Amino acid sequence: MNKPFPDAVTVREVGLRDGLQSVARTLPTELKLLWLRAAHAAGLREIEVSSFVPARLLPQLADTAALVAQARQLPGLVTSVLVPNLKGAQAALDSGADLMLLPLSASHAHSLANLRKTPDEVVAEIARIRALRDASSSRCLIEVGMSTAFGCTIQGRVEEAEVLRLLQAALDAGADRVGLADTVGYADPLQVGRLFRQAFELVGDRLACGHFHDTRGLGLANVFAAWQAGVRRFDATNGGIGGCPHAPGASGNVATEDVAYLFASMGVATGLDFDALMALRRNVAQWLEGETLHGAIWRAGLPKTLTMRNAA
Amino acid sequence: MNKPFPDAVTVREVGLRDGLQSVARTLPTELKLLWLRAAHAAGLREIEVSSFVPARLLPQLADTAALVAQARQLPGLVTSVLVPNLKGAQAALDSGADLMLLPLSASHAHSLANLRKTPDEVVAEIARIRALRDASSSRCLIEVGMSTAFGCTIQGRVEEAEVLRLLQAALDAGADRVGLADTVGYADPLQVGRLFRQAFELVGDRLACGHFHDTRGLGLANVFAAWQAGVRRFDATNGGIGGCPHAPGASGNVATEDVAYLFASMGVATGLDFDALMALRRNVAQWLEGETLHGAIWRAGLPKTLTMRNAA
């Protein structure tokens, strides 16, 4: 365990992007704004509001600029957007987002399927995006999310050495920080602990995010293992919605309310208001009627021994 | 971590007892026998087949002696039965079961509600059961399962010092081994690691079982944390059925197939055949039509990177 004492954990809500991109319907912008404001009111201080991808590919996420503009009005909020390429990065810079998340697949096959580029071509694009950012007046952070870091539904096994090589390459190309993502729910807690520990040794605190899916039930065990390895920032989606369109069978990020409960149960502060997260979940269920939500804590609720003060 | 290298783990299937006791209907003995034989064929070498409780309290479990008789025919199987008192212990000794599991609630309030005895009165009964066993020709093992060791829906908080005191008292009274159970799904992984480590320090390898419920989604994270602390034997139920009639809101032991997957994913041998567990799950779903099964791995199936050899 890198850090034996439970310092605070940050949860980034990514439902508006990683969640909604896997939902066929287009949620009206006004409902997304309700979601955004409710998430902020529940204590979330990092929210991935959308993605600057071509509207023909993901019409669900075509209102990104409007969402960023509104998110910037919320006090203390770090507004993230996903950016797949240089064009998207320009849009992110123009929008005034605080952070752009660039996906980089550790799996060669997934990279070709998802971005039609090899991982090293994506690394070259990261360098161009860094140059673009530096040439602008923007202070937008560049975070690289290493997808399929624990395995891939297309390629199968992904070598840890390749993940570590690409982490270093992303930083060398100009990323400010990096994270590791189990895009398709292949990770196990031993592997998570091992890979995060190696990555911390390699890049130190520039490793700044754990992104887990609960596809096979190990989502929270993996969050716990990553936390043991020293991770203090996690992605999650309210109601556990999400998945990856290029990773068949994958469904369900870890649920924000489950992650909030996990850390509250361990006495680790997240700043999150559990009741507010549950209220948002009920709204999300209504807005996405017919979609399957996931997660666990919503069924039984908090233990009577866990006060809301602990959970807040 | 007590044991850095992944030696084998034993899973005890407790669905026929902890599962069925919380299901209103009575499963015919012939179906229970199909379940028993299928579990054995799937590689399970410890099975809790039923409970020697009065039939008026749990009519679902009235065929215990017949089940034990059949279980004894299965090669290499350790046959467990739950026993609430001296009369049940006599029945267990008469039946030829290999192991009797005696529940001892760490929560005073739960103990009164569940067994109508204080924890120390139960300890006294354990001593009488040990004397009964020693006076017989039986070599039936006496295992004490410490329920509500991580909290209680009735009493709320349960002090770790009280859990440790009762563990020692149970062993002093003549139990051969003890285990810790999160009967109502209140445990968190930090607490699990802490309490199991303390218990190992106190009683060594006579601490021999972790029993977790997934009521609030932390079941597998808790199994992982207990494994890190050195636990190598876990209870689970096929399909995640189960609960406790005296712990409102509690539902769902960790699923046998999920626990099998967790350990297989980490490269830890369990001797379990994943496909056979899934086939049994499908049968259990049919036999208990209308009951809600739980668990996670059944939805997405194994990752393509996990071969059956690893899972076996």
PDB file of C-alpha atoms in Angstrom, chain A residues 1 6 151-157 185-190 214-218 220-221 224-225 227-228 249 258 261-262 265-266 268 292 294 296-297 299-305, chain B residues 1 6 151-157 185-190 214-218 220-221 224-225 227-228 249 258 261-262 265-266 268 292 294 296-297 299-305:
ATOM      1  CA  MET A   1       0.000   0.000   0.000  1.00  0.00           C
ATOM      2  CA  PRO A   6      -7.131   7.380   3.791  1.00  0.00           C
ATOM      3  CA  GLY A 151      -7.219  -6.437 -21.864  1.00  0.00           C
ATOM      4  CA  CYS A 152      -9.308  -6.061 -24.992  1.00  0.00           C
ATOM      5  CA  THR A 153     -12.354  -7.835 -26.379  1.00  0.00           C
ATOM      6  CA  ILE A 154     -10.894  -7.644 -29.894  1.00  0.00           C
ATOM      7  CA  GLN A 155      -7.203  -8.295 -29.369  1.00  0.00           C
ATOM      8  CA  GLY A 156      -7.454 -10.251 -26.140  1.00  0.00           C
ATOM      9  CA  ARG A 157      -4.366  -9.940 -24.009  1.00  0.00           C
ATOM     10  CA  GLY A 185     -14.188  -5.104 -17.734  1.00  0.00           C
ATOM     11  CA  TYR A 186     -11.278  -7.543 -18.075  1.00  0.00           C
ATOM     12  CA  ALA A 187      -9.206  -6.350 -15.110  1.00  0.00           C
ATOM     13  CA  ASP A 188      -8.746  -8.301 -11.895  1.00  0.00           C
ATOM     14  CA  PRO A 189      -7.673  -6.722  -8.615  1.00  0.00           C
ATOM     15  CA  LEU A 190      -4.220  -8.323  -8.520  1.00  0.00           C
ATOM     16  CA  ASP A 214     -18.173  -3.424 -13.735  1.00  0.00           C
ATOM     17  CA  THR A 215     -18.885  -5.667 -16.705  1.00  0.00           C
ATOM     18  CA  ARG A 216     -17.945  -8.839 -14.822  1.00  0.00           C
ATOM     19  CA  GLY A 217     -18.652  -7.769 -11.253  1.00  0.00           C
ATOM     20  CA  LEU A 218     -15.111  -6.826 -10.259  1.00  0.00           C
ATOM     21  CA  LEU A 220     -15.447  -2.110  -7.020  1.00  0.00           C
ATOM     22  CA  ALA A 221     -12.802  -4.698  -6.121  1.00  0.00           C
ATOM     23  CA  PHE A 224     -10.273  -0.807  -4.093  1.00  0.00           C
ATOM     24  CA  ALA A 225      -7.100  -2.408  -5.468  1.00  0.00           C
ATOM     25  CA  TRP A 227      -6.843   2.816  -4.269  1.00  0.00           C
ATOM     26  CA  GLN A 228      -4.505   0.507  -2.345  1.00  0.00           C
ATOM     27  CA  GLY A 249     -20.457  -7.158 -24.347  1.00  0.00           C
ATOM     28  CA  ASP A 258     -21.402   2.757  -5.432  1.00  0.00           C
ATOM     29  CA  TYR A 261     -20.440   4.286  -0.794  1.00  0.00           C
ATOM     30  CA  LEU A 262     -17.251   2.219  -1.058  1.00  0.00           C
ATOM     31  CA  SER A 265     -17.685   2.885   4.146  1.00  0.00           C
ATOM     32  CA  MET A 266     -13.901   2.983   4.488  1.00  0.00           C
ATOM     33  CA  VAL A 268     -12.380   8.054   2.954  1.00  0.00           C
ATOM     34  CA  THR A 292     -30.801  -0.733 -17.900  1.00  0.00           C
ATOM     35  CA  HIS A 294     -26.549  -0.833 -12.947  1.00  0.00           C
ATOM     36  CA  ALA A 296     -25.696  -2.128  -6.167  1.00  0.00           C
ATOM     37  CA  ILE A 297     -26.109   0.273  -3.258  1.00  0.00           C
ATOM     38  CA  ARG A 299     -31.202  -1.566  -3.631  1.00  0.00           C
ATOM     39  CA  ALA A 300     -30.406  -1.816   0.079  1.00  0.00           C
ATOM     40  CA  GLY A 301     -29.343   1.747   0.878  1.00  0.00           C
ATOM     41  CA  LEU A 302     -26.693   2.738   3.388  1.00  0.00           C
ATOM     42  CA  PRO A 303     -26.015   0.644   6.496  1.00  0.00           C
ATOM     43  CA  LYS A 304     -27.572   2.184   9.585  1.00  0.00           C
ATOM     44  CA  THR A 305     -24.065   2.483  11.013  1.00  0.00           C
TER      45      THR A 305
ATOM     46  CA  MET B   1      -0.474  -9.246   2.694  1.00  0.00           C
ATOM     47  CA  PRO B   6      -1.593 -17.217  -4.750  1.00  0.00           C
ATOM     48  CA  GLY B 151     -22.125  -4.848  11.853  1.00  0.00           C
ATOM     49  CA  CYS B 152     -25.765  -5.647  12.456  1.00  0.00           C
ATOM     50  CA  THR B 153     -29.031  -4.316  11.074  1.00  0.00           C
ATOM     51  CA  ILE B 154     -30.607  -4.542  14.551  1.00  0.00           C
ATOM     52  CA  GLN B 155     -27.823  -3.429  16.871  1.00  0.00           C
ATOM     53  CA  GLY B 156     -25.860  -1.341  14.376  1.00  0.00           C
ATOM     54  CA  ARG B 157     -22.188  -1.174  15.217  1.00  0.00           C
ATOM     55  CA  GLY B 185     -23.597  -6.789   3.999  1.00  0.00           C
ATOM     56  CA  TYR B 186     -22.193  -4.033   6.230  1.00  0.00           C
ATOM     57  CA  ALA B 187     -18.492  -4.812   5.801  1.00  0.00           C
ATOM     58  CA  ASP B 188     -16.070  -2.660   3.854  1.00  0.00           C
ATOM     59  CA  PRO B 189     -12.750  -3.924   2.497  1.00  0.00           C
ATOM     60  CA  LEU B 190     -10.555  -1.918   4.892  1.00  0.00           C
ATOM     61  CA  ASP B 214     -23.138  -8.729  -1.546  1.00  0.00           C
ATOM     62  CA  THR B 215     -26.060  -6.732  -0.160  1.00  0.00           C
ATOM     63  CA  ARG B 216     -24.436  -3.382  -0.938  1.00  0.00           C
ATOM     64  CA  GLY B 217     -22.157  -4.341  -3.816  1.00  0.00           C
ATOM     65  CA  LEU B 218     -18.947  -4.795  -1.846  1.00  0.00           C
ATOM     66  CA  LEU B 220     -16.232  -9.347  -4.034  1.00  0.00           C
ATOM     67  CA  ALA B 221     -14.116  -6.412  -2.838  1.00  0.00           C
ATOM     68  CA  PHE B 224     -10.473  -9.864  -2.163  1.00  0.00           C
ATOM     69  CA  ALA B 225      -9.548  -7.960   1.015  1.00  0.00           C
ATOM     70  CA  TRP B 227      -7.867 -13.043   0.661  1.00  0.00           C
ATOM     71  CA  GLN B 228      -5.163 -10.382   0.944  1.00  0.00           C
ATOM     72  CA  GLY B 249     -32.907  -5.886   3.812  1.00  0.00           C
ATOM     73  CA  ASP B 258     -18.463 -14.799  -9.227  1.00  0.00           C
ATOM     74  CA  TYR B 261     -14.250 -15.957 -11.579  1.00  0.00           C
ATOM     75  CA  LEU B 262     -12.553 -13.535  -9.176  1.00  0.00           C
ATOM     76  CA  SER B 265      -8.954 -13.967 -12.985  1.00  0.00           C
ATOM     77  CA  MET B 266      -6.142 -13.599 -10.444  1.00  0.00           C
ATOM     78  CA  VAL B 268      -5.643 -18.532  -8.021  1.00  0.00           C
ATOM     79  CA  THR B 292     -34.315 -13.115  -7.855  1.00  0.00           C
ATOM     80  CA  HIS B 294     -27.851 -12.241  -8.091  1.00  0.00           C
ATOM     81  CA  ALA B 296     -22.472 -10.521 -12.125  1.00  0.00           C
ATOM     82  CA  ILE B 297     -20.323 -12.788 -14.277  1.00  0.00           C
ATOM     83  CA  ARG B 299     -24.236 -11.585 -17.856  1.00  0.00           C
ATOM     84  CA  ALA B 300     -21.022 -11.046 -19.801  1.00  0.00           C
ATOM     85  CA  GLY B 301     -19.292 -14.400 -19.384  1.00  0.00           C
ATOM     86  CA  LEU B 302     -15.574 -14.953 -19.085  1.00  0.00           C
ATOM     87  CA  PRO B 303     -13.090 -12.637 -20.803  1.00  0.00           C
ATOM     88  CA  LYS B 304     -11.682 -14.209 -23.958  1.00  0.00           C
ATOM     89  CA  THR B 305      -8.253 -14.011 -22.334  1.00  0.00           C
TER      90      THR B 305
END
